[in-house]
PDB file of C-alpha atoms in Angstrom:
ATOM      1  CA  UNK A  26      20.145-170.571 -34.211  1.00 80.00           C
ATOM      2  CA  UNK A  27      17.132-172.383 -34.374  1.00 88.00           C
ATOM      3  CA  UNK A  28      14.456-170.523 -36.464  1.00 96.00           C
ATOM      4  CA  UNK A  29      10.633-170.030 -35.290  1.00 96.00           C
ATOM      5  CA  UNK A  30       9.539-172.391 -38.094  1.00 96.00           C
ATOM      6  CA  UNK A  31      11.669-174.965 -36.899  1.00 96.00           C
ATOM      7  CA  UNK A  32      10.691-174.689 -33.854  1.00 97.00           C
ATOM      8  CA  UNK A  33       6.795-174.895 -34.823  1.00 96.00           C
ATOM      9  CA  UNK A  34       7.464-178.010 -37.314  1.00 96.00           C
ATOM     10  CA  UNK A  35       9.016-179.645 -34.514  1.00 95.00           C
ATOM     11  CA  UNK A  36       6.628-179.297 -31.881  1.00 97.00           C
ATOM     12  CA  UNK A  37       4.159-181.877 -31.283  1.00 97.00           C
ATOM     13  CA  UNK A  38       1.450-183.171 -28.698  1.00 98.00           C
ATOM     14  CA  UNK A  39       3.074-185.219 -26.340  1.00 98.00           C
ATOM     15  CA  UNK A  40       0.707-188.262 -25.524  1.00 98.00           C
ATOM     16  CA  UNK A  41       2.974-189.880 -22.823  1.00 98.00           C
ATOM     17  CA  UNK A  42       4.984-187.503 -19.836  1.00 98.00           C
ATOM     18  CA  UNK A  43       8.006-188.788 -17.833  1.00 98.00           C
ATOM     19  CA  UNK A  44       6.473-187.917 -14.475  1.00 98.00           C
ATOM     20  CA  UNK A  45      10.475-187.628 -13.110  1.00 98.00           C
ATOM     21  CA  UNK A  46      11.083-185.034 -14.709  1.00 98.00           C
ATOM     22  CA  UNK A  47      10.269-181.263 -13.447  1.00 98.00           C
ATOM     23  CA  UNK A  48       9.734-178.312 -15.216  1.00 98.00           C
ATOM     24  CA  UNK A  49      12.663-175.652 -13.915  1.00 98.00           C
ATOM     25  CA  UNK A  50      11.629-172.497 -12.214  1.00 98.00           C
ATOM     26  CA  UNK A  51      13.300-169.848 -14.284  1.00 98.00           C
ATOM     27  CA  UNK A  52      11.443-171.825 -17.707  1.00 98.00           C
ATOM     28  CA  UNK A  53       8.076-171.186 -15.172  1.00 98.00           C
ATOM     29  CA  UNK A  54       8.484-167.935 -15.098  1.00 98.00           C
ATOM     30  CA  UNK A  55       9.405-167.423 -18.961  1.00 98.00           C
ATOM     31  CA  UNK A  56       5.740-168.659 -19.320  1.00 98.00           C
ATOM     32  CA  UNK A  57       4.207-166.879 -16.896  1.00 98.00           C
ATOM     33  CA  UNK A  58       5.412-163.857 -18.290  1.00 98.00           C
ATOM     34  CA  UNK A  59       4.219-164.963 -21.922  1.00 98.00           C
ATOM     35  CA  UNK A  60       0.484-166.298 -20.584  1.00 98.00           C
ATOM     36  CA  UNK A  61       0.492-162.680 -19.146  1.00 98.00           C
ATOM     37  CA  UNK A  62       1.608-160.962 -21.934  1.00 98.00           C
ATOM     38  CA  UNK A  63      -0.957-162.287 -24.574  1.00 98.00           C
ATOM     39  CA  UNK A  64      -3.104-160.125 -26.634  1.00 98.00           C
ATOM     40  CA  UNK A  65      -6.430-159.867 -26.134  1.00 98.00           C
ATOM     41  CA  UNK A  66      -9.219-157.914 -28.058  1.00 98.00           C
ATOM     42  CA  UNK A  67      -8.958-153.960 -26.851  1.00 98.00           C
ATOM     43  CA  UNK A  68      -6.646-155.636 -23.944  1.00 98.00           C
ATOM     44  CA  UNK A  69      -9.701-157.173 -22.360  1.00 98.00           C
ATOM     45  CA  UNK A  70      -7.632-159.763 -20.542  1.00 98.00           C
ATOM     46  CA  UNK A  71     -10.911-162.106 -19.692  1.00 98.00           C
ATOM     47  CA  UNK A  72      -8.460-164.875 -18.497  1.00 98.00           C
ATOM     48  CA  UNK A  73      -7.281-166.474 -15.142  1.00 98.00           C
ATOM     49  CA  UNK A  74      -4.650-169.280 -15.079  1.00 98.00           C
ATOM     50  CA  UNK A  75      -4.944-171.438 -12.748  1.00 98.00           C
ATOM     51  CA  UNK A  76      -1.024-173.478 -12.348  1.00 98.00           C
ATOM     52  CA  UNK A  77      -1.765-177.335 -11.038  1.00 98.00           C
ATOM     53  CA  UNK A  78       1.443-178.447  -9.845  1.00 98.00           C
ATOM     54  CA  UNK A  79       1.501-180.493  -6.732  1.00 98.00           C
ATOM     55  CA  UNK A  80       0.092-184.110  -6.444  1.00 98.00           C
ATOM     56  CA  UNK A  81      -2.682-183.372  -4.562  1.00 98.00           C
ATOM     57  CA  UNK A  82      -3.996-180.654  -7.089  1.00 98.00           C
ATOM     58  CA  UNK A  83      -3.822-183.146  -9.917  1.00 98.00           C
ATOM     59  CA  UNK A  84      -5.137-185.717  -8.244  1.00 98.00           C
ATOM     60  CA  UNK A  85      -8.188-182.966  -6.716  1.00 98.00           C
ATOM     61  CA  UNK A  86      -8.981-182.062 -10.960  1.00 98.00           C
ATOM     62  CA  UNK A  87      -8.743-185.796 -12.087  1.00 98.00           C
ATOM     63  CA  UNK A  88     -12.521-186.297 -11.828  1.00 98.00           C
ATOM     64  CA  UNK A  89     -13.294-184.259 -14.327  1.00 98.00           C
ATOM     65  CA  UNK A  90     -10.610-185.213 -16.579  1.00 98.00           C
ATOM     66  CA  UNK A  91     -11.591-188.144 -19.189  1.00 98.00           C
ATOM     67  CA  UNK A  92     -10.049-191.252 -18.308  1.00 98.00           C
ATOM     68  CA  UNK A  93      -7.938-191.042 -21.587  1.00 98.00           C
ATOM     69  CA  UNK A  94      -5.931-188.052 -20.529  1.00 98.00           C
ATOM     70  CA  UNK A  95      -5.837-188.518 -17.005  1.00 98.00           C
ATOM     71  CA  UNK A  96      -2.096-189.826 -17.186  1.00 98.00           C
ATOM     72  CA  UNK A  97      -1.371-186.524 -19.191  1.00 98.00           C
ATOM     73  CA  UNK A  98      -2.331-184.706 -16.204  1.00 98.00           C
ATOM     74  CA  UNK A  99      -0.687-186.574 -13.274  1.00 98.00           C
ATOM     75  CA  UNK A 100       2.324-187.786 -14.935  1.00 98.00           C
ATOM     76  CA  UNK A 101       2.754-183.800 -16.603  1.00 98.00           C
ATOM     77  CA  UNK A 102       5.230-181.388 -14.529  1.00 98.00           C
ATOM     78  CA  UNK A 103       2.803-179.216 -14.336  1.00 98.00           C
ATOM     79  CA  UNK A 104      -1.300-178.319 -16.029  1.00 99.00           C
ATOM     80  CA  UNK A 105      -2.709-174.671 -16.713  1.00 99.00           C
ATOM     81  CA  UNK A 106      -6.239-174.135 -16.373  1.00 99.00           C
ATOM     82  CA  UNK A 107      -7.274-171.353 -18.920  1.00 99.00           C
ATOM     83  CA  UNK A 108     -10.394-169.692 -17.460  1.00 98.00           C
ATOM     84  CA  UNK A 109     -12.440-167.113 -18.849  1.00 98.00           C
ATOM     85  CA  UNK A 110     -14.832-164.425 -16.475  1.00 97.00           C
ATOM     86  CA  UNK A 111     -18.040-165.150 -16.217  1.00 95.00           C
ATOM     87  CA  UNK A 112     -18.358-161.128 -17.110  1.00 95.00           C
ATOM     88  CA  UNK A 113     -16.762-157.842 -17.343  1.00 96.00           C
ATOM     89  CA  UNK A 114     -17.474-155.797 -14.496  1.00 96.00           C
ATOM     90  CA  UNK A 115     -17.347-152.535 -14.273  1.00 97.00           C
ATOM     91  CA  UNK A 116     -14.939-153.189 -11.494  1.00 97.00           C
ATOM     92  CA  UNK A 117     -12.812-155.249 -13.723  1.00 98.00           C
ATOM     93  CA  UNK A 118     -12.700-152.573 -16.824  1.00 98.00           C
ATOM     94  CA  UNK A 119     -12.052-150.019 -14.287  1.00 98.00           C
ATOM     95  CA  UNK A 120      -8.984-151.926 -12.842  1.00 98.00           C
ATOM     96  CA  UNK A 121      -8.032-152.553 -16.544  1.00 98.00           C
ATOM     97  CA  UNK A 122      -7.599-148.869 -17.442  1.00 98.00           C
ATOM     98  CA  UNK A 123      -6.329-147.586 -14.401  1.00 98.00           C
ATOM     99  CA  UNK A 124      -3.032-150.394 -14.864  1.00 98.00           C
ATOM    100  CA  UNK A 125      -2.681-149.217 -18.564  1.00 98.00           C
ATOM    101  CA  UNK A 126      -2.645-145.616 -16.820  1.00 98.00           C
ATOM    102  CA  UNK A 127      -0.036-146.798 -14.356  1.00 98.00           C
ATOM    103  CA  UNK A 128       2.232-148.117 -16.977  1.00 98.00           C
ATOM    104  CA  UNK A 129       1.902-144.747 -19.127  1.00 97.00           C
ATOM    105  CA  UNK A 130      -0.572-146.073 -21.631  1.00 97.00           C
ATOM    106  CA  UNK A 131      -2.026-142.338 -21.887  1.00 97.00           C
ATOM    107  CA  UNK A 132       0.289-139.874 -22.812  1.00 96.00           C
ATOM    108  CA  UNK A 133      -2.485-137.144 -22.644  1.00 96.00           C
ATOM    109  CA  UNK A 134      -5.305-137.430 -20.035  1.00 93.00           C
ATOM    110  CA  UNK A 135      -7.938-137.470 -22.089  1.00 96.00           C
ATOM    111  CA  UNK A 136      -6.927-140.811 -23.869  1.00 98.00           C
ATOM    112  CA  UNK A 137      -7.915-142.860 -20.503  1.00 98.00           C
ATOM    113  CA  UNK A 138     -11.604-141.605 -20.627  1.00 98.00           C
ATOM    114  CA  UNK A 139     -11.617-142.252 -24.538  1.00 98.00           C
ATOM    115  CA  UNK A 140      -9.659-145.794 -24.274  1.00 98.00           C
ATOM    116  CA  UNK A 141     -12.087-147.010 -21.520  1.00 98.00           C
ATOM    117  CA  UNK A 142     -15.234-145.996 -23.426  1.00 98.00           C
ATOM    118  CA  UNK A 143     -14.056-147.844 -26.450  1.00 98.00           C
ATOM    119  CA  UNK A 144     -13.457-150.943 -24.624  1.00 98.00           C
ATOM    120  CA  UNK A 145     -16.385-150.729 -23.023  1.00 98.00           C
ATOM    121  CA  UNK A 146     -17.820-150.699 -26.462  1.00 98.00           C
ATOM    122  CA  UNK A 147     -16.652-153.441 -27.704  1.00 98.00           C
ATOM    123  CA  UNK A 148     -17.227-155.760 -24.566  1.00 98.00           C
ATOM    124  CA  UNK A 149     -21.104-154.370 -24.946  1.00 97.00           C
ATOM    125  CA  UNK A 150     -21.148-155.447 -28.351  1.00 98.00           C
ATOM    126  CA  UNK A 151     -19.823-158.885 -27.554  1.00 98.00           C
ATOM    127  CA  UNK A 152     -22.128-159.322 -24.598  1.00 96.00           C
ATOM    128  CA  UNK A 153     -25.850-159.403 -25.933  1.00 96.00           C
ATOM    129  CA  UNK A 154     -26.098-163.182 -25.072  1.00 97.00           C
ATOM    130  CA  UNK A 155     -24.529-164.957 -22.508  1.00 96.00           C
ATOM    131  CA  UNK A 156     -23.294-167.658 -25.912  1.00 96.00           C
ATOM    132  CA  UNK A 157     -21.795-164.674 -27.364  1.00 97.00           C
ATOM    133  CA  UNK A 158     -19.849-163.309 -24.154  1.00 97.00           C
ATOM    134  CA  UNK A 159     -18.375-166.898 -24.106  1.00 97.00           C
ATOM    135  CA  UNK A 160     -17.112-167.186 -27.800  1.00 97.00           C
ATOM    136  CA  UNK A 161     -15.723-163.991 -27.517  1.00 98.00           C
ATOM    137  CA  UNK A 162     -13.854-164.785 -24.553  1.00 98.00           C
ATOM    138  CA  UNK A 163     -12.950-167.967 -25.834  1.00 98.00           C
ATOM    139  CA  UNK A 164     -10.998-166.597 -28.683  1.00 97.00           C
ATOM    140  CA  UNK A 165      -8.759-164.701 -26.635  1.00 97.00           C
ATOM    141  CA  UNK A 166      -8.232-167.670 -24.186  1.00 98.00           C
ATOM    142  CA  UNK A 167      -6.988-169.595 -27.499  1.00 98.00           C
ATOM    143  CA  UNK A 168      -4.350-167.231 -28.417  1.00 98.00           C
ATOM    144  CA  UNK A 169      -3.144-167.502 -24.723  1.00 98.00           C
ATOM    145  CA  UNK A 170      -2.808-171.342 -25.271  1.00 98.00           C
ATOM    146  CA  UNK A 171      -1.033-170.815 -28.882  1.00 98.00           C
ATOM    147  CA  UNK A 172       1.491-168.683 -26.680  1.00 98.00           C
ATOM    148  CA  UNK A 173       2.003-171.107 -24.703  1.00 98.00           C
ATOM    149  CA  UNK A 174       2.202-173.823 -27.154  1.00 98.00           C
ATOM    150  CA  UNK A 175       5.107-172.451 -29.140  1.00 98.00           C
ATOM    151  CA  UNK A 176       7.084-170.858 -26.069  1.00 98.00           C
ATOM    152  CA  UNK A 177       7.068-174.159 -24.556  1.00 98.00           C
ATOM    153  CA  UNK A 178       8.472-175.542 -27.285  1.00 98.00           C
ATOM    154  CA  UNK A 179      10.950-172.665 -27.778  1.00 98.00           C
ATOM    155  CA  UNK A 180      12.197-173.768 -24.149  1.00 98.00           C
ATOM    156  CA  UNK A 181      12.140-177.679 -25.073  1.00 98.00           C
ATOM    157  CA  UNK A 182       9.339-178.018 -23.394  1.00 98.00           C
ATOM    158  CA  UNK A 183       6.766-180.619 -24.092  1.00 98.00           C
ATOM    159  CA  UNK A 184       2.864-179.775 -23.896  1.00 98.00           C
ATOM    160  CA  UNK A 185      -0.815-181.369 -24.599  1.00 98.00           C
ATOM    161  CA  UNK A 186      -3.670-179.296 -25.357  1.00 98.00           C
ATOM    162  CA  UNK A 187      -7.042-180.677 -24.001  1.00 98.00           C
ATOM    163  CA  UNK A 188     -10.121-180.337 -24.472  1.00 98.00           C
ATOM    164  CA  UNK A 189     -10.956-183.853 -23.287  1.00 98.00           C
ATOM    165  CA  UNK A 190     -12.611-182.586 -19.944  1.00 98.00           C
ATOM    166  CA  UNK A 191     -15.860-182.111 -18.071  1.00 98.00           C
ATOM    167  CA  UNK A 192     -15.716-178.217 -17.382  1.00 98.00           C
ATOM    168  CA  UNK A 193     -18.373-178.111 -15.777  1.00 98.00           C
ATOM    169  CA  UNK A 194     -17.497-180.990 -13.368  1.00 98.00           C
ATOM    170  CA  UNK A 195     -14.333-178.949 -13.039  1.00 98.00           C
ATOM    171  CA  UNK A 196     -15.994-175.409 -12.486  1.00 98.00           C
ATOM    172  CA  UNK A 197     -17.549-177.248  -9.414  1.00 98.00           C
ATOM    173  CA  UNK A 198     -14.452-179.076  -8.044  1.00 98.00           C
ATOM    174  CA  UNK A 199     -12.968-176.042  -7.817  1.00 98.00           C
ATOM    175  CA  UNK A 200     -15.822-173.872  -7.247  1.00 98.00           C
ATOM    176  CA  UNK A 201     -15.494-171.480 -10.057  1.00 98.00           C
ATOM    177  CA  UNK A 202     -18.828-169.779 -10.845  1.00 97.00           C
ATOM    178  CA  UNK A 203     -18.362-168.507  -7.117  1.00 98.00           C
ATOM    179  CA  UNK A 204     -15.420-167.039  -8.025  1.00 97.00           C
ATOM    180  CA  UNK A 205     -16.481-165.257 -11.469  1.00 97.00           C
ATOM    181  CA  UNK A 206     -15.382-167.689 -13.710  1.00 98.00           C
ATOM    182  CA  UNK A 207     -15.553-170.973 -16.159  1.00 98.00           C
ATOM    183  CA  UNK A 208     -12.702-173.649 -17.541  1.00 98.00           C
ATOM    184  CA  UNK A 209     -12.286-173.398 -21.475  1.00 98.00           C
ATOM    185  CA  UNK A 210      -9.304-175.260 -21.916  1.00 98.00           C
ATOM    186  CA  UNK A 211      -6.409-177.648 -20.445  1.00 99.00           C
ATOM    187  CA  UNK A 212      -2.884-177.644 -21.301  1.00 98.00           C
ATOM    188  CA  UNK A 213      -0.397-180.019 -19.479  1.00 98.00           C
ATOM    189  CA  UNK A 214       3.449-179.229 -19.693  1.00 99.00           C
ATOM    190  CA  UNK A 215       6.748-181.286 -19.052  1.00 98.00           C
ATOM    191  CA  UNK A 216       8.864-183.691 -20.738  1.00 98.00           C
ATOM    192  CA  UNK A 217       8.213-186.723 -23.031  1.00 98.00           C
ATOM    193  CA  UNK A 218       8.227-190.059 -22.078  1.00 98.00           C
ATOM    194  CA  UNK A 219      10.609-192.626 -23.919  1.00 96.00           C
ATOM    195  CA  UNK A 220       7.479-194.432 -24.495  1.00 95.00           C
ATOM    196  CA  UNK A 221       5.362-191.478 -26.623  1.00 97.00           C
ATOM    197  CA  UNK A 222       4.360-192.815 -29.370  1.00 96.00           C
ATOM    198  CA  UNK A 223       3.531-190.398 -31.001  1.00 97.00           C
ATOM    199  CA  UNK A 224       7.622-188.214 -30.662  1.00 96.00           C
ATOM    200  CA  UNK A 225       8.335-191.242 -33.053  1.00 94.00           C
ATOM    201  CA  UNK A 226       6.128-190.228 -35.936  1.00 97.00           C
ATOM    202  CA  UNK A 227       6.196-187.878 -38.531  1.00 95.00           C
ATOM    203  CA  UNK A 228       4.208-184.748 -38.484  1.00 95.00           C
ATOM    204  CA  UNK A 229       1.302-184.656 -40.904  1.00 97.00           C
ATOM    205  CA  UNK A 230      -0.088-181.453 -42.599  1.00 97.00           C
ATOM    206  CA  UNK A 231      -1.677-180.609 -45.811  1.00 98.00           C
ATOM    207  CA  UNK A 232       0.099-179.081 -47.882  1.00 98.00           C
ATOM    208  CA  UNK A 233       1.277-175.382 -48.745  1.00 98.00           C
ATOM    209  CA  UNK A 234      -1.301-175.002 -51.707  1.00 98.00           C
ATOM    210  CA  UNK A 235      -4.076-176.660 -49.422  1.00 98.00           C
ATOM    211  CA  UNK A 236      -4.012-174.597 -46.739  1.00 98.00           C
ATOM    212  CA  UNK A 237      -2.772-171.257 -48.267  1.00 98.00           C
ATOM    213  CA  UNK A 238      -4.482-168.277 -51.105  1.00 98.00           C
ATOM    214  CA  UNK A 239      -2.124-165.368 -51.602  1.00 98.00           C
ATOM    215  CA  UNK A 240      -3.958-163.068 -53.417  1.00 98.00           C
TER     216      UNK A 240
END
């Protein structure tokens, strides 16, 4: 069995996608379920995915893409939008605690009162400036992407994180300050061309001692 280290030293960023080749449906959902799944600070969940799959998607997102990585977009199986709300409502907390009291978060009633207030806390805390709401958020959107990273991977999946975008060109292509929220990140998925450069080359890190204090 292959072990989650070998898994991680393995995976790389693919730089060139074999636009024949399709992502199956049951790996889809295996994501899905991990993007949905990923921890958040106090379960905040501040994230919307947005799944570009079709043609005319891609080719709808391209302006805002940098001309470098546009061929990482159309010739990918398929790109996930990580978006972040523009806030928290009180609509949106509310909705948060009343799922975790569907799925039997509370075993006593009191605990949904005192889990909401303590969310509510922290998003406060994080929230006295607009630049502070977003780093916040952005944080949690990261781990999402790291999910989805090493999953994809697990699966034999190949992926490309970007950040080489215009998000606010994208927010309006798509018209997402309208909707409540803002593009952080990119991440295109599918399989490797057998011209990638860069599946060829070794992977480069610094080493153990470098990177690592055990105290």
């Amino acid at each position: 069995m292959t072990s989650i280290s070998d898994i991680a030293t393995k995976r790389y960023t693919c730089k060139e996608y074999d636009p024949n080749k399709k992502i199956p449906q049951a790996d889809l959902e295996q994501l899905y379920k991990v993007l949905q799944n990923s921890p958040s600070s106090v379960n905040s969940q501040p994230w919307h995915f947005v799944i570009v799959e079709s043609d005319e998607a891609k080719a709808k997102i391209l302006p805002a893409i940098f001309e470098f990585n546009q061929p990482r977009v159309t010739n990918a199986s398929h790109v996930v939008l990580f978006l972040a709300r523009n806030e928290f409502t009180d609509a949106y907390l509310k909705e948060i605690v009343d799922q975790e009291d569907k799925d039997q978060r509370f075993p006593e009633k009191e605990m949904k009162a005192a889990n909401d207030q303590g969310r509510r806390y922290f998003v406060d805390l994080n929230s006295q400036t607009e630049a502070q709401l977003h780093d916040w958020q952005n944080r949690q959107v990261y781990i999402a992407l790291g999910n989805l990273l090493l999953t994809s991977a697990a699966l034999q999946i190949d992926s490309t994180p970007i950040e080489g975008f215009d998000p606010q060109k994208l927010d309006e292509i798509l018209n997402l300050k309208e909707k409540g929220f803002r593009s952080v990140v990119i991440a295109s998925l599918g399989y490797r061309s057998e011209e990638d450069f860069n599946a060829k080359l070794p992977k480069s890190r610094l080493p153990f001692d470098e990177l690592f204090t055990i105290l």
